[in-house]
């Protein structure tokens, strides 16, 4: 098991433990800063690259398009207008 796998396993163990990060780190001889770093790395590894989720569109014009943002917001439009989709993506990029 490499270091990344070991640290990701510890992050999962902490999430299931019900302990605070501070208590968990004390019991596992970890610094709180290092552990916080690995929590962020694990979260990033679980997110889709580029910060976006899949865009689902039907093959016919005028069908519904659904955009799911990483924060859980879902937008659905009945019009598969590429201009609208482009503006929604640019809006999200301005907010992050």
mmCIF file of C-alpha atoms in Angstrom:
data_model
loop_
_atom_site.group_PDB
_atom_site.id
_atom_site.type_symbol
_atom_site.label_atom_id
_atom_site.label_comp_id
_atom_site.label_asym_id
_atom_site.label_seq_id
_atom_site.Cartn_x
_atom_site.Cartn_y
_atom_site.Cartn_z
ATOM 1 C CA UNK A 1 0.000 0.000 0.000
ATOM 2 C CA UNK A 2 1.516 3.323 -1.062
ATOM 3 C CA UNK A 3 1.315 6.528 0.999
ATOM 4 C CA UNK A 4 -1.696 7.912 -0.864
ATOM 5 C CA UNK A 5 -3.673 4.690 -0.386
ATOM 6 C CA UNK A 6 -2.708 4.606 3.300
ATOM 7 C CA UNK A 7 -3.751 8.213 3.896
ATOM 8 C CA UNK A 8 -7.006 7.821 1.953
ATOM 9 C CA UNK A 9 -7.781 4.747 4.079
ATOM 10 C CA UNK A 10 -7.156 6.819 7.214
ATOM 11 C CA UNK A 11 -9.489 9.554 5.935
ATOM 12 C CA UNK A 12 -12.208 6.953 5.375
ATOM 13 C CA UNK A 13 -11.537 5.479 8.824
ATOM 14 C CA UNK A 14 -11.830 8.954 10.388
ATOM 15 C CA UNK A 15 -15.137 9.651 8.590
ATOM 16 C CA UNK A 16 -16.569 6.412 9.964
ATOM 17 C CA UNK A 17 -15.142 6.916 13.474
ATOM 18 C CA UNK A 18 -17.314 9.793 14.622
ATOM 19 C CA UNK A 19 -14.235 11.409 16.165
ATOM 20 C CA UNK A 20 -13.086 14.958 15.637
ATOM 21 C CA UNK A 21 -10.076 15.407 13.375
ATOM 22 C CA UNK A 22 -8.008 16.499 16.375
ATOM 23 C CA UNK A 23 -8.786 13.390 18.430
ATOM 24 C CA UNK A 24 -8.284 11.086 15.437
ATOM 25 C CA UNK A 25 -4.924 12.692 14.617
ATOM 26 C CA UNK A 26 -3.762 12.374 18.215
ATOM 27 C CA UNK A 27 -4.590 8.655 18.250
ATOM 28 C CA UNK A 28 -2.813 8.101 14.918
ATOM 29 C CA UNK A 29 0.194 10.342 15.592
ATOM 30 C CA UNK A 30 -0.660 12.721 12.717
ATOM 31 C CA UNK A 31 -0.447 16.497 12.563
ATOM 32 C CA UNK A 32 -3.777 18.189 12.025
ATOM 33 C CA UNK A 33 -2.427 20.197 9.058
ATOM 34 C CA UNK A 34 -1.134 17.116 7.265
ATOM 35 C CA UNK A 35 -4.382 15.266 7.845
ATOM 36 C CA UNK A 36 -6.442 18.219 6.549
ATOM 37 C CA UNK A 37 -4.279 18.155 3.404
ATOM 38 C CA UNK A 38 -5.088 14.476 2.813
ATOM 39 C CA UNK A 39 -8.798 15.077 3.401
ATOM 40 C CA UNK A 40 -8.728 17.727 0.641
ATOM 41 C CA UNK A 41 -6.718 15.443 -1.688
ATOM 42 C CA UNK A 42 -9.198 12.590 -1.210
ATOM 43 C CA UNK A 43 -12.147 14.900 -1.867
ATOM 44 C CA UNK A 44 -10.473 16.243 -5.037
ATOM 45 C CA UNK A 45 -9.765 12.702 -6.245
ATOM 46 C CA UNK A 46 -13.455 11.872 -5.957
ATOM 47 C CA UNK A 47 -14.606 14.924 -7.956
ATOM 48 C CA UNK A 48 -14.822 14.842 -11.728
ATOM 49 C CA UNK A 49 -11.889 16.510 -13.449
ATOM 50 C CA UNK A 50 -12.474 20.107 -14.474
ATOM 51 C CA UNK A 51 -15.018 20.547 -11.712
ATOM 52 C CA UNK A 52 -18.018 19.561 -13.835
ATOM 53 C CA UNK A 53 -20.219 16.535 -14.054
ATOM 54 C CA UNK A 54 -21.622 15.008 -17.189
ATOM 55 C CA UNK A 55 -24.064 16.923 -19.361
ATOM 56 C CA UNK A 56 -26.869 14.690 -20.513
ATOM 57 C CA UNK A 57 -28.581 15.565 -23.766
ATOM 58 C CA UNK A 58 -30.911 13.652 -26.021
ATOM 59 C CA UNK A 59 -30.205 13.220 -29.714
ATOM 60 C CA UNK A 60 -33.124 15.395 -30.831
ATOM 61 C CA UNK A 61 -33.134 19.203 -30.727
ATOM 62 C CA UNK A 62 -35.521 20.588 -28.141
ATOM 63 C CA UNK A 63 -35.021 17.746 -25.674
ATOM 64 C CA UNK A 64 -34.139 18.265 -22.029
ATOM 65 C CA UNK A 65 -30.563 18.951 -20.958
ATOM 66 C CA UNK A 66 -29.464 18.462 -17.354
ATOM 67 C CA UNK A 67 -26.307 20.007 -15.898
ATOM 68 C CA UNK A 68 -25.117 18.792 -12.487
ATOM 69 C CA UNK A 69 -22.605 21.073 -10.790
ATOM 70 C CA UNK A 70 -20.074 19.728 -8.248
ATOM 71 C CA UNK A 71 -21.876 21.498 -5.376
ATOM 72 C CA UNK A 72 -25.004 19.421 -6.040
ATOM 73 C CA UNK A 73 -27.005 22.046 -7.948
ATOM 74 C CA UNK A 74 -28.880 20.561 -10.898
ATOM 75 C CA UNK A 75 -30.189 22.671 -13.766
ATOM 76 C CA UNK A 76 -32.601 21.239 -16.311
ATOM 77 C CA UNK A 77 -33.757 23.033 -19.425
ATOM 78 C CA UNK A 78 -36.341 21.897 -21.952
ATOM 79 C CA UNK A 79 -34.391 23.596 -24.701
ATOM 80 C CA UNK A 80 -31.070 22.042 -25.720
ATOM 81 C CA UNK A 81 -29.818 25.509 -26.745
ATOM 82 C CA UNK A 82 -26.013 25.375 -26.902
ATOM 83 C CA UNK A 83 -25.820 29.124 -26.275
ATOM 84 C CA UNK A 84 -27.738 28.730 -23.003
ATOM 85 C CA UNK A 85 -25.596 25.789 -21.935
ATOM 86 C CA UNK A 86 -22.445 27.779 -22.698
ATOM 87 C CA UNK A 87 -23.690 30.719 -20.600
ATOM 88 C CA UNK A 88 -24.540 28.412 -17.667
ATOM 89 C CA UNK A 89 -21.032 26.925 -17.737
ATOM 90 C CA UNK A 90 -19.402 30.385 -17.912
ATOM 91 C CA UNK A 91 -21.591 31.545 -15.019
ATOM 92 C CA UNK A 92 -20.404 28.615 -12.902
ATOM 93 C CA UNK A 93 -16.755 29.373 -13.746
ATOM 94 C CA UNK A 94 -17.248 32.962 -12.552
ATOM 95 C CA UNK A 95 -18.603 31.745 -9.235
ATOM 96 C CA UNK A 96 -15.778 29.370 -8.343
#
